Coordinates of C-alpha atoms in Angstrom, one line a residue:
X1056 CA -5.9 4.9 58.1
X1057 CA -4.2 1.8 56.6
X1058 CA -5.5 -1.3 58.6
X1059 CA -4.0 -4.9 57.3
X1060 CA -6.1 -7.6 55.0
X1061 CA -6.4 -10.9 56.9
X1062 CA -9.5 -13.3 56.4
X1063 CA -11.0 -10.8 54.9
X1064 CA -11.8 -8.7 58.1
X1065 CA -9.5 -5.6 57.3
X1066 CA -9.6 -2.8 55.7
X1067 CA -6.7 -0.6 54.4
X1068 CA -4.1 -1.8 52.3
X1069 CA -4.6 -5.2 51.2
X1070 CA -1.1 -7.4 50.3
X1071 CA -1.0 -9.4 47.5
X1072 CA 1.7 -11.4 48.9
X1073 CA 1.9 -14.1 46.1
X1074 CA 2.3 -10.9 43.5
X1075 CA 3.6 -8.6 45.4
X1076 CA 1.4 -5.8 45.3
X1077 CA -0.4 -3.4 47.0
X1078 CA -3.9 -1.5 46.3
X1079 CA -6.2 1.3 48.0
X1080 CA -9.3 1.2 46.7
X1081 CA -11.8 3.8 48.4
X1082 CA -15.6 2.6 49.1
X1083 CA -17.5 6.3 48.9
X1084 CA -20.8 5.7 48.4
X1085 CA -21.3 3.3 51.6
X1086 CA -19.0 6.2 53.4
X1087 CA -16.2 4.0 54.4
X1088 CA -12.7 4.1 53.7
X1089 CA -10.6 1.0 53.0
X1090 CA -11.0 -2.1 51.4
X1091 CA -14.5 -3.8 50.7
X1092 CA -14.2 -7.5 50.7
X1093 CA -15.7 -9.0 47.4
X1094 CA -17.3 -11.8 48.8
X1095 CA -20.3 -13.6 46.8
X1096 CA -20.6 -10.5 44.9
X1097 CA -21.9 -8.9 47.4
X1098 CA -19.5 -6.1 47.8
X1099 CA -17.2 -3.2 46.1
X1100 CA -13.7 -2.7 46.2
X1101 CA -11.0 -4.8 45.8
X1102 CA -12.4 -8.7 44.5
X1103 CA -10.3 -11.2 45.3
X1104 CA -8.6 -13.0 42.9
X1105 CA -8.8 -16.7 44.6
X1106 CA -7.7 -18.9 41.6
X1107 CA -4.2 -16.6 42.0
X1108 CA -4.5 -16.1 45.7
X1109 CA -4.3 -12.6 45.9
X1110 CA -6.3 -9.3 46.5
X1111 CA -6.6 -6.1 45.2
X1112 CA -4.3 -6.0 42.4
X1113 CA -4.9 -9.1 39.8
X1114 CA -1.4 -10.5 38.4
X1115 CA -2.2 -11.4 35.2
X1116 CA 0.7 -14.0 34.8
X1117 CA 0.1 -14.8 31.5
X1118 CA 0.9 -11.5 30.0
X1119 CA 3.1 -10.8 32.9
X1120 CA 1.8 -7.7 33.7
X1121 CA 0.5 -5.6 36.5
X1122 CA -2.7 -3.3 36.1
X1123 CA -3.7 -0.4 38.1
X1124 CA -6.9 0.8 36.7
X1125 CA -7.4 4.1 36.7
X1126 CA -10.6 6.7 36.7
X1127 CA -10.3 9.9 37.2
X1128 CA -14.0 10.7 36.2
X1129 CA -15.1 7.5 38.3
X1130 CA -12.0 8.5 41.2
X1131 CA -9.3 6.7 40.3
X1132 CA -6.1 6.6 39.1
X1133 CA -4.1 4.0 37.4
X1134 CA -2.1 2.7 34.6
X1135 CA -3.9 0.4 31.8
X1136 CA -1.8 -2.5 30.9
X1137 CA -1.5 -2.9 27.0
X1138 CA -1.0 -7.0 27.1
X1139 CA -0.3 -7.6 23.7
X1140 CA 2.3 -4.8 23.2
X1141 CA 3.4 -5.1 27.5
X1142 CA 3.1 -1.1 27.5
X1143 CA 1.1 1.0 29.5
X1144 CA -0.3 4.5 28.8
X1145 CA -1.3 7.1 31.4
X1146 CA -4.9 8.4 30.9
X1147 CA -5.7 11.6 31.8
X1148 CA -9.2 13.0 32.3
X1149 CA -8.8 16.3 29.6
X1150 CA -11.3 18.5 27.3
X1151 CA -13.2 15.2 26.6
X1152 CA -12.2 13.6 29.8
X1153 CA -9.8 11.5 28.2
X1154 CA -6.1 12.4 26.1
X1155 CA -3.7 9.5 25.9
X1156 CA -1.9 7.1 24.1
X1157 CA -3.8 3.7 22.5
X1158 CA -2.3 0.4 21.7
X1159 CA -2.8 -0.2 17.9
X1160 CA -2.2 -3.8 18.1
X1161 CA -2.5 -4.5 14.7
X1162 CA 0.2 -1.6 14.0
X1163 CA 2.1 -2.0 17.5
X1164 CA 2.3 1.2 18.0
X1165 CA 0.6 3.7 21.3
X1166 CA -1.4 6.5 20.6
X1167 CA -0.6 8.0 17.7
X1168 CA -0.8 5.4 14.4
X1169 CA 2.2 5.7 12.4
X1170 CA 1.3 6.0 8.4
X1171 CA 4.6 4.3 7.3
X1172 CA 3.4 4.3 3.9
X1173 CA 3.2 8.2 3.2
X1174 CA 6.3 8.6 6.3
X1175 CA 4.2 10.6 8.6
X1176 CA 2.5 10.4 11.5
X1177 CA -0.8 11.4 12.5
X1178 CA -4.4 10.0 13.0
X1179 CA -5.5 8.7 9.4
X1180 CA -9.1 7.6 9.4
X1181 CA -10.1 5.5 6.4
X1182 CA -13.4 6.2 6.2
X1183 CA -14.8 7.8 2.3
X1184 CA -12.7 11.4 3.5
X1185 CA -15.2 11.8 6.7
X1186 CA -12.0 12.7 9.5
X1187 CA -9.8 15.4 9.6
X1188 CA -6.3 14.2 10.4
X1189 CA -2.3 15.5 10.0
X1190 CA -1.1 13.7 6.7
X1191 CA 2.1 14.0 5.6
X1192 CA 1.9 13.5 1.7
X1193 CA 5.4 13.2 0.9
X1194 CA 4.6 11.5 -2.4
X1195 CA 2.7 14.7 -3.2
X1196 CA 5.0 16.7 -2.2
X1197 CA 2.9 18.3 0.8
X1198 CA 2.7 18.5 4.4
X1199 CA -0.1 20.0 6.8
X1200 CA -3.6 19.7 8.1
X1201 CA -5.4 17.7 5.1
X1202 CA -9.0 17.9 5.7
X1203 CA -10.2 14.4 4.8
X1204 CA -13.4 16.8 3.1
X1205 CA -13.6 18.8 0.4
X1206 CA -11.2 22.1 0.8
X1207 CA -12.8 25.3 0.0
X1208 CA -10.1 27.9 0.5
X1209 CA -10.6 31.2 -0.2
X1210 CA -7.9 33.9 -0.8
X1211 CA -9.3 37.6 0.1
X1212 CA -7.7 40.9 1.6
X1213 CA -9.8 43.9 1.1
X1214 CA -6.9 45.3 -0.1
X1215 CA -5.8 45.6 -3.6
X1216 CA -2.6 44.7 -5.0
X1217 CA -1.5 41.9 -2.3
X1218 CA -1.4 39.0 -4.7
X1219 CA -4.4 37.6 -4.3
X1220 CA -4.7 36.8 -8.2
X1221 CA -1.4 35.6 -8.5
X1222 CA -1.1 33.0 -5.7
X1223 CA -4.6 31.7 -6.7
X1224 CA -3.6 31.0 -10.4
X1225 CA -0.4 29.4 -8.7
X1226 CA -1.3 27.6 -6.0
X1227 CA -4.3 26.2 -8.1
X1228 CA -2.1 24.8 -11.0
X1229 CA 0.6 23.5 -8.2
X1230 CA -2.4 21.6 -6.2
X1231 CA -3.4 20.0 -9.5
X1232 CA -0.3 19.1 -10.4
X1233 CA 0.9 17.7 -7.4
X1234 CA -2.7 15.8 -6.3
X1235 CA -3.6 14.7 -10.3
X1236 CA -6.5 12.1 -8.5
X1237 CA -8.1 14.9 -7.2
X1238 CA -10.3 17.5 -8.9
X1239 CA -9.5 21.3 -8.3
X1240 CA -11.8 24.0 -9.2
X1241 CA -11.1 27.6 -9.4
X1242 CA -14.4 30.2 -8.4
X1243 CA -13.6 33.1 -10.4
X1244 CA -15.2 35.9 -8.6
X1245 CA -14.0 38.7 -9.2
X1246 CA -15.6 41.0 -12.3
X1247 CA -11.9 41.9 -13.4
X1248 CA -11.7 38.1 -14.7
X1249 CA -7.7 38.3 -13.8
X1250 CA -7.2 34.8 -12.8
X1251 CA -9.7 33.4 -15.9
X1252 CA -7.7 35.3 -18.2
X1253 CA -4.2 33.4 -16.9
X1254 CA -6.0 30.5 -16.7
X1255 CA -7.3 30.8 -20.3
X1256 CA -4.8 32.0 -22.3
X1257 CA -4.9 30.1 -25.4
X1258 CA -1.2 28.5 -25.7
X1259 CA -2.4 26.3 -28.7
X1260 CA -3.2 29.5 -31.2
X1261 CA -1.5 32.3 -28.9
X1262 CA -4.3 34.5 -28.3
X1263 CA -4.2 36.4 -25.1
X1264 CA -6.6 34.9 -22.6
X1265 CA -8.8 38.1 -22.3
X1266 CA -10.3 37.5 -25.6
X1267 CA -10.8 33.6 -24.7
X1268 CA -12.5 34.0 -21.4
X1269 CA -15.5 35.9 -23.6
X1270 CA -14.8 32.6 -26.5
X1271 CA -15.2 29.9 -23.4
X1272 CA -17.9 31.4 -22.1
X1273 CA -20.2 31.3 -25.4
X1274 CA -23.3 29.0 -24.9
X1275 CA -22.8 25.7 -26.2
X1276 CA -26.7 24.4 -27.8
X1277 CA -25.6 21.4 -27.7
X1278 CA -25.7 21.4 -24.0
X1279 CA -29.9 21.5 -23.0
X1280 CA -29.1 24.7 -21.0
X1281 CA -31.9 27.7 -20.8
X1282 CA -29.4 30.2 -22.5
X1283 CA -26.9 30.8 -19.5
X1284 CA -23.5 31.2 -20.0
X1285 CA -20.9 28.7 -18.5
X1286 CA -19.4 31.4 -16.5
X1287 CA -20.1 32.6 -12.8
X1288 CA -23.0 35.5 -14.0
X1289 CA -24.5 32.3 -16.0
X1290 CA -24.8 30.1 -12.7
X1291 CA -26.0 33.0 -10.6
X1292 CA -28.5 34.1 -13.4
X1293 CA -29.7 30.2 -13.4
X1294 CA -30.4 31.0 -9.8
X1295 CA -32.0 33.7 -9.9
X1296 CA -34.5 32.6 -12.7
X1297 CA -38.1 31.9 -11.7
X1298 CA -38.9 29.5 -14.5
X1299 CA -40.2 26.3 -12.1
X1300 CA -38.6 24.6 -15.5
X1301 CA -35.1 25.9 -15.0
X1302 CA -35.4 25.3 -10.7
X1303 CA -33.5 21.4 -10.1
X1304 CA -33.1 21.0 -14.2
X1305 CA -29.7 21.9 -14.7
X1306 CA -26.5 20.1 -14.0
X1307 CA -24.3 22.8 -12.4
X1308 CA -21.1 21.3 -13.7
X1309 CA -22.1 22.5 -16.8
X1310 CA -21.1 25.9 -15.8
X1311 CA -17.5 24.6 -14.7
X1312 CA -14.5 24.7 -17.8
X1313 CA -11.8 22.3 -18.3
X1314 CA -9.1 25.0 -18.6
X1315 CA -6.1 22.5 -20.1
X1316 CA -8.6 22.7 -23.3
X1317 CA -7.6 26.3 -24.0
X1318 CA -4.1 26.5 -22.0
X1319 CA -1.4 23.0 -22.9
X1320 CA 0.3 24.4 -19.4
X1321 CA -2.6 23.5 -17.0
X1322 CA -3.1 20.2 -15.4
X1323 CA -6.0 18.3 -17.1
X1324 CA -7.3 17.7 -13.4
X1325 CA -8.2 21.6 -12.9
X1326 CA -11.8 23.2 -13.5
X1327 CA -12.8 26.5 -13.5
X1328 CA -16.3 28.6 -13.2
X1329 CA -14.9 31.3 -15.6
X1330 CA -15.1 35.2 -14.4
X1331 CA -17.2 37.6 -16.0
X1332 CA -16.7 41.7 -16.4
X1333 CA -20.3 41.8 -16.1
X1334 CA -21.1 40.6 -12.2
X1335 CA -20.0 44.1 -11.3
X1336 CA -23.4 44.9 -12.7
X1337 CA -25.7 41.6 -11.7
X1338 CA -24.7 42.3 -8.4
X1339 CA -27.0 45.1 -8.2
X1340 CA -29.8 42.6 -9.3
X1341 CA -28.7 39.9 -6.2
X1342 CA -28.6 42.9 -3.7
X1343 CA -32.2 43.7 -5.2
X1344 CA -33.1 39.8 -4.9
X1345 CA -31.8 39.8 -1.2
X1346 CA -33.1 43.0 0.2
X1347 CA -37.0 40.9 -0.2
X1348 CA -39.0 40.9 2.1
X1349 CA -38.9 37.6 4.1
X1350 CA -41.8 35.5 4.4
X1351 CA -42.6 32.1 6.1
X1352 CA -41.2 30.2 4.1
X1353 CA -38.1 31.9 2.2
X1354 CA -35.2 33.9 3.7
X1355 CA -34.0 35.7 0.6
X1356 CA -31.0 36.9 2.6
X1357 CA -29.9 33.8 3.9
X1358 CA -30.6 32.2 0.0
X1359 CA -28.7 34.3 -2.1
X1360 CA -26.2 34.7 0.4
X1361 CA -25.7 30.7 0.2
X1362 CA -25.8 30.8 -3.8
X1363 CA -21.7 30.0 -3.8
X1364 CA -22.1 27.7 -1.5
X1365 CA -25.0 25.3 -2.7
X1366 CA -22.7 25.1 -6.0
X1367 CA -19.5 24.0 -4.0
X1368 CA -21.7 21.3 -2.7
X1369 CA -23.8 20.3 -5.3
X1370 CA -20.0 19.8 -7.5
X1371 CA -18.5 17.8 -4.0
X1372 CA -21.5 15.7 -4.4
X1373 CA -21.6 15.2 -7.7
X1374 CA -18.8 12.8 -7.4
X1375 CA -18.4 11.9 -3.5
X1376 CA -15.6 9.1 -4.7
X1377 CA -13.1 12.2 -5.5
X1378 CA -11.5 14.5 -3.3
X1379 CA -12.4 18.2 -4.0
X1380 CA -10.3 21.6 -3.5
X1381 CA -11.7 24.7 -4.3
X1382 CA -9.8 27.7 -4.8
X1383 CA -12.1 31.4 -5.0
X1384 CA -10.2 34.8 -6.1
X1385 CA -12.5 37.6 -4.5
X1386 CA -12.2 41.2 -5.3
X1387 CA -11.1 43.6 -2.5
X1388 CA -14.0 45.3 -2.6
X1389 CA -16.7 43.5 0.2
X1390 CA -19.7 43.6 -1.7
X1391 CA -22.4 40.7 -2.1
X1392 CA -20.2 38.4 -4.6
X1393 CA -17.4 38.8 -2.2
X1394 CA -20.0 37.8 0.9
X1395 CA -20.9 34.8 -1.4
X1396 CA -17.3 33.8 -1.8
X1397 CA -16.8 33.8 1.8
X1398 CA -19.7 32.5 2.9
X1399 CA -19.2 29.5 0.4
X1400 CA -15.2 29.1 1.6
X1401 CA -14.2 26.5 4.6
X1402 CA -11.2 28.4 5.0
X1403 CA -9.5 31.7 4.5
X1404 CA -5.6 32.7 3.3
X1405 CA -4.8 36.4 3.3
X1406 CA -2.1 37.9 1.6
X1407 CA -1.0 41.2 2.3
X1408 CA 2.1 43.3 2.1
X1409 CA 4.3 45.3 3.9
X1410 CA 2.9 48.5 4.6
X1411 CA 1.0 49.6 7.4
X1412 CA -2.0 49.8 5.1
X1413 CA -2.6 46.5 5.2
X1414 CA -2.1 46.3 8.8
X1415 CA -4.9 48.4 8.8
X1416 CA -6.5 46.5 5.4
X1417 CA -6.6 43.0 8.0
X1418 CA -8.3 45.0 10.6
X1419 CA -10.9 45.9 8.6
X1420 CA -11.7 42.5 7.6
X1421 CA -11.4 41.4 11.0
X1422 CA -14.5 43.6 11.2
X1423 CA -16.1 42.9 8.6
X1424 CA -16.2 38.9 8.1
X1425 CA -16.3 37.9 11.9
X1426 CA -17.1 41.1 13.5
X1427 CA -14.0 41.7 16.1
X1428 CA -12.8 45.4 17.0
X1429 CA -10.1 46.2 19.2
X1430 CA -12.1 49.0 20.3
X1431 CA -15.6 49.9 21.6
X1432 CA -17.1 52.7 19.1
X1433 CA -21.3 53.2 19.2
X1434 CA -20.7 54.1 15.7
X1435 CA -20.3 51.1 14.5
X1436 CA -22.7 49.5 17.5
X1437 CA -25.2 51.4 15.8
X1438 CA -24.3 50.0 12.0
X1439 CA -24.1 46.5 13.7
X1440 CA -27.4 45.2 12.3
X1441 CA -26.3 45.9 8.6
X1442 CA -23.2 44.4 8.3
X1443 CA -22.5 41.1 7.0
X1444 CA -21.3 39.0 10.2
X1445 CA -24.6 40.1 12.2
X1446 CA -26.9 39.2 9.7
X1447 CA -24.9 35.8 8.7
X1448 CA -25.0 34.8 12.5
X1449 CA -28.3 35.5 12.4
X1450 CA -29.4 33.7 9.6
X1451 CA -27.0 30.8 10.9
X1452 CA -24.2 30.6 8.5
X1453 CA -20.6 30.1 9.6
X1454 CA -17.8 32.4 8.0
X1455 CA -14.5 30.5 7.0
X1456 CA -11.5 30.1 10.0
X1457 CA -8.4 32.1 9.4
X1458 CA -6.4 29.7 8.1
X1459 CA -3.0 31.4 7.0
X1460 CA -1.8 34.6 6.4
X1461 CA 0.8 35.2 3.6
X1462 CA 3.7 37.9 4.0
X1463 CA 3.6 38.2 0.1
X1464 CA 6.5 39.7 -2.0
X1465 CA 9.0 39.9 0.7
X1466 CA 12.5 40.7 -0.2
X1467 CA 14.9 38.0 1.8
X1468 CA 18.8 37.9 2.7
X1469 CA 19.6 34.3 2.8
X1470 CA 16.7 32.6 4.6
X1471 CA 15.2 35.3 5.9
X1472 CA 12.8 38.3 5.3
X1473 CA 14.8 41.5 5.3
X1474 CA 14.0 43.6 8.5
X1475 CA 11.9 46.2 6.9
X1476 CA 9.6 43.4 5.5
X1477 CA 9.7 41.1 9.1
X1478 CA 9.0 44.3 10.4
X1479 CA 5.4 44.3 9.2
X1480 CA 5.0 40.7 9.6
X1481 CA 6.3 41.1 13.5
X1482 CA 3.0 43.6 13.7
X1483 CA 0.7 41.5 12.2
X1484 CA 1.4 38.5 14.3
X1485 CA 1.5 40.3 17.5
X1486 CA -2.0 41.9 16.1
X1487 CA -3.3 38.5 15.1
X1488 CA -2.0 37.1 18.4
X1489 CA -4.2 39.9 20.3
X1490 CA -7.0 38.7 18.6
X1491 CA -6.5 34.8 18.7
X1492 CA -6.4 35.2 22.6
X1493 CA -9.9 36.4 22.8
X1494 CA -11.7 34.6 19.7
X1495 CA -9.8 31.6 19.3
X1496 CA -13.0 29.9 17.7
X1497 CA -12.5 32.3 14.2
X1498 CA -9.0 30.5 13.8
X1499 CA -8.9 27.4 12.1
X1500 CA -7.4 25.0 15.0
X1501 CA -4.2 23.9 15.1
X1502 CA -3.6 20.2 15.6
X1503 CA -0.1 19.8 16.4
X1504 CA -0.3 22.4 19.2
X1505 CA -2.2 23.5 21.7
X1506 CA -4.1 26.7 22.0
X1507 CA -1.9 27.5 25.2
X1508 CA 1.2 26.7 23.2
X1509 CA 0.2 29.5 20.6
X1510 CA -0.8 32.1 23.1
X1511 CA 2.6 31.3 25.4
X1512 CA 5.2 31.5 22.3
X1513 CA 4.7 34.3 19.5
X1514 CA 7.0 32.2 17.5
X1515 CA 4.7 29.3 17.8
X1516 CA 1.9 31.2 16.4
X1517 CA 3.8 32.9 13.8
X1518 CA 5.2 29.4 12.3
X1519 CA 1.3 28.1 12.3
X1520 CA -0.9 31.3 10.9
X1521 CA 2.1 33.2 9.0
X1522 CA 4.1 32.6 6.1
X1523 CA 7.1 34.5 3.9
X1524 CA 7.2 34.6 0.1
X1525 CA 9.0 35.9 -1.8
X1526 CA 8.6 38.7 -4.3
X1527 CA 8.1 37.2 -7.6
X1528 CA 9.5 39.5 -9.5
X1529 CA 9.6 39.4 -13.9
X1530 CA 8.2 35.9 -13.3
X1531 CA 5.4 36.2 -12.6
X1532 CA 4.5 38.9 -14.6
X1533 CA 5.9 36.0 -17.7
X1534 CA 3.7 33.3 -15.6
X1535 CA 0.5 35.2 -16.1
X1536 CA 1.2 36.6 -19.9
X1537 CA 1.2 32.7 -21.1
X1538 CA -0.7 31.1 -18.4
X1539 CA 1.9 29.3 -17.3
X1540 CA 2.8 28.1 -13.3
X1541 CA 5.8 28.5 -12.4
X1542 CA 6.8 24.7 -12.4
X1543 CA 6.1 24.9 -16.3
X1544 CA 8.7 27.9 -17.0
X1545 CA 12.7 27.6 -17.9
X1546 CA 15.4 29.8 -16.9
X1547 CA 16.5 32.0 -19.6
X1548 CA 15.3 34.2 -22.3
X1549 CA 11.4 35.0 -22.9
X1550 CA 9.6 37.1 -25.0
X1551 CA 6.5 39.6 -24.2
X1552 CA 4.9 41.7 -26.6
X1553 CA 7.6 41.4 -28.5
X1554 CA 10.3 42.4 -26.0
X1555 CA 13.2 39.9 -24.8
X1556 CA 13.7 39.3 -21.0
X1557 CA 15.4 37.1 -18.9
X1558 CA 14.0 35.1 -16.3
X1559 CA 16.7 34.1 -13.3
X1560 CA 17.4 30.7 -12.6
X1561 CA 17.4 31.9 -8.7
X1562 CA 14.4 33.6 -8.5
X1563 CA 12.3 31.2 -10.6
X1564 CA 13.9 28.3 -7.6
X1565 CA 12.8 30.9 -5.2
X1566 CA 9.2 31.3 -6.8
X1567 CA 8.8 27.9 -7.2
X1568 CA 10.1 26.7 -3.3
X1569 CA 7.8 29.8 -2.0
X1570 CA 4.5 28.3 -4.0
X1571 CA 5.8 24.8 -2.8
X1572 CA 5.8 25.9 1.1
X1573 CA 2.0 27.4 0.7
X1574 CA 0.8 24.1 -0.7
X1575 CA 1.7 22.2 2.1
X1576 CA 0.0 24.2 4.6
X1577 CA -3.3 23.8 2.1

């Protein structure tokens, strides 16, 4: 029922003759409809605006705007007038009651605060690296969701021979070369050393890195350590110790090596906890140490399983005034140093290759880390309580989000993936996909599009999770003899062993570009 404002005795639609406007407010909690009279405060609704002679709507002349207030949580709708910038933005009531666009004054801009400094857009919050936000870092080269915390990315497949070695001695030395402010740390945990080795090779006297990873790791007496090598075994043997001396004594970042000491090709910026051949055999002393038997006041389960992570934290901490990105090569195999790795990662990359044995290699992990099946089996209903996502859910520690999966050493026409090799990747999104749609929360969330988005448009999903690169070919197998990233090599002739080859100018531009695309989606 509409019934006309005059003297205050109507109800309805009230007419702001002198602005020319026209507002229904409803009055539900005294059950009436129409509009309440603001009279000596004594009412709700519509207040009169005397000094400007109107009802209802309030002209506010100096800003020469028009307000309509809206509140869809408090039942109303309206637009909120943005008087300095004379905008208005639409608020809708969504996931936290409330999506829309804000009026950054300072910055005239709506909603989303344009970083014209760094050319991107996104939500930057300057606060000591405490937000997550979409940075575009075109002065560093890289693009993506920058979490403003420390990165702990972790590169896994229980597969062998997907490239897991390879893109983490890559991407590592790109990161550090590209962000030289930060500091980057590599977790060496896997007992074939591969990526220590690489990482190591001495460059300065030509020895190959095998032999210096055992040199780097040699105990240094000047340094007041209790005996324990500055490798990975040496930190996880410090943790294992009982000695009340050696518990909160040592400085963990004495396990950590500057690698450009040993290898002229690594960014001075990059650290690394050195590999050893000999965690293949502590980790049957950790197993021991976490099978105890709990008591009141120690989980040995939940401690050891945490031993990776404590020391990512305790290095973040160290030195909260630089930004921190991990990197941690993992062994296929998923035994307890892998399920330290995981545990101590914020975020997982998978590479895997194209055969159906790694479609079935990403199932298995699938199982393993987060605990998803396709398929109801008792069997493993009854090994359950065993397995490494029960007992971490239990013990309340979160496993890393999926973060990106790499379609590694794909052979491309032009721009694209040849069709055997899309192929495999077509199967692995659409199985991904599957599995996104009914445990969203193991992905890690994608900013820049909604989760309907993803679900709706395979393509969509494919161009957030999944990534091409390219097959590497003689280059890398150069890049990893001398320990140097691609961005260090030259086209042209090379030696190995004593035998000439020729490195391609187009596929060192194509290994380069592919390590390039990864490090923006870090």
């Amino acid at each position: 029922m509409f019934i006309s404002a005059q003297d205050h005795k109507a109800k309805g639609l009230i007419s702001a003759q002198d602005h020319k406007a026209q507002a229904l407010i409803s009055a539900q909690d005294h059950k009436a409809q129409g509009l309440i009279s603001a009279e000596d405060h004594k009412a709700q609704g519509l207040v009169s605006a005397q000094d400007h002679k109107a009802q209802g709507l309030i002209s506010a002349q100096e800003y020469q705007a028009q307000r309509l207030i809206s509140a869809r949580d408090h039942k109303a709708q309206g637009l909120i007038s943005a008087q300095d910038h004379k905008a208005q933005a639409l608020i809708s009531a969504q996931d936290h009651k409330a999506q829309g666009f804000i009026s950054a004054q300072d910055h005239k801009a709506q909603g989303l605060i344009s970083a014209q400094d760094h050319q991107a857009q996104g939500l930057i919050s300057a606060e000591y690296h405490k937000a997550q936000a979409l940075i575009s870092a075109q002065d560093h080269k890289a693009q993506g969701l920058i979490s403003a915390e420390d990165h702990k990315a972790q590169v896994w497949n229980n597969k062998g021979g997907t490239g897991k070695t390879s893109l983490v001695f890559q991407l590592s030395a790109e990161y550090a070369r590209q962000n030289p402010t930060q500091k980057v740390i590599v977790i060496d945990m896997c007992p074939q050393a591969n990526v220590s080795s690489s990482l190591l090779v001495n460059t300065f006297s030509n020895f190959p890195g095998e032999k210096v990873v055992s040199d780097a790791s040699k105990i240094d007496t000047k340094k007041k350590m209790k005996s324990f090598e500055p490798n990975v075994c040496g930190y996880l043997l410090s943790r294992l110790d009982r000695d009340e001396s050696v518990k909160g004594s040592i400085n963990w970042n004495q396990f950590l090596i500057q690698a450009s000491v040993f290898n002229k090709f690594v960014p001075d910026n990059l650290r690394l906890l050195c590999g050893d051949i000999y965690l293949e055999v502590l980790s049957k002393r950790l197993e021991q140490e976490r099978q105890l038997v709990p008591t009141r006041y120690d989980n040995p389960w939940r401690r050891v399983t945490l031993f990776m992570k404590d020391f990512i934290e305790f290095i973040s901490s160290s030195n909260k005034q630089v930004f921190h990105m991990f990197f941690i090569d993992t062994n296929p195999s998923f035994s307890i140093y892998t399920e330290m790795a995981i545990t101590g990662a914020r975020r997982m990359v998978v590479p895997f290759t194209q055969d159906d044995f790694s479609v079935s290699a990403i199932k298995s992990m699938l199982y393993s880390v987060y605990g998803f099946t396709s398929e109801d089996s008792e069997r493993l209903e009854g090994l359950k309580e065993s397995q490494y996502f029960w007992l971490a859910e239990k013990y309340g520690i979160s496993p890393p989000k999926l973060h990106l999966f790499i379609n590694n050493r794909a052979t491309f026409y032009g721009t694209k993936a040849a069709a055997a090799f899309a192929a495999i990747g077509n199967e692995v999104s659409a199985s991904l996909l599957k599995v996104y749609i009914k445990s969203q929360d193991i992905f890690e969330t994608a900013t820049e599009l909604s989760s309907l988005d993803l679900i709706m448009d395979i393509n969509k999903f494919k161009m957030r999770y999944l990534i091409d690169c390219c097959d590497f070919q003689s280059t890398i197998v150069l890049s990893l003899h001398n320990g140097c990233p691609f961005s260090q090599i030259d086209p042209g002739s090379h030696t190995i062993y004593g035998s000439s080859i020729t490195i391609s100018k187009t596929n060192l531009e194509d290994c380069k570009y592919a390590i390039l695309k990864i490090v923006k989606l870090l």
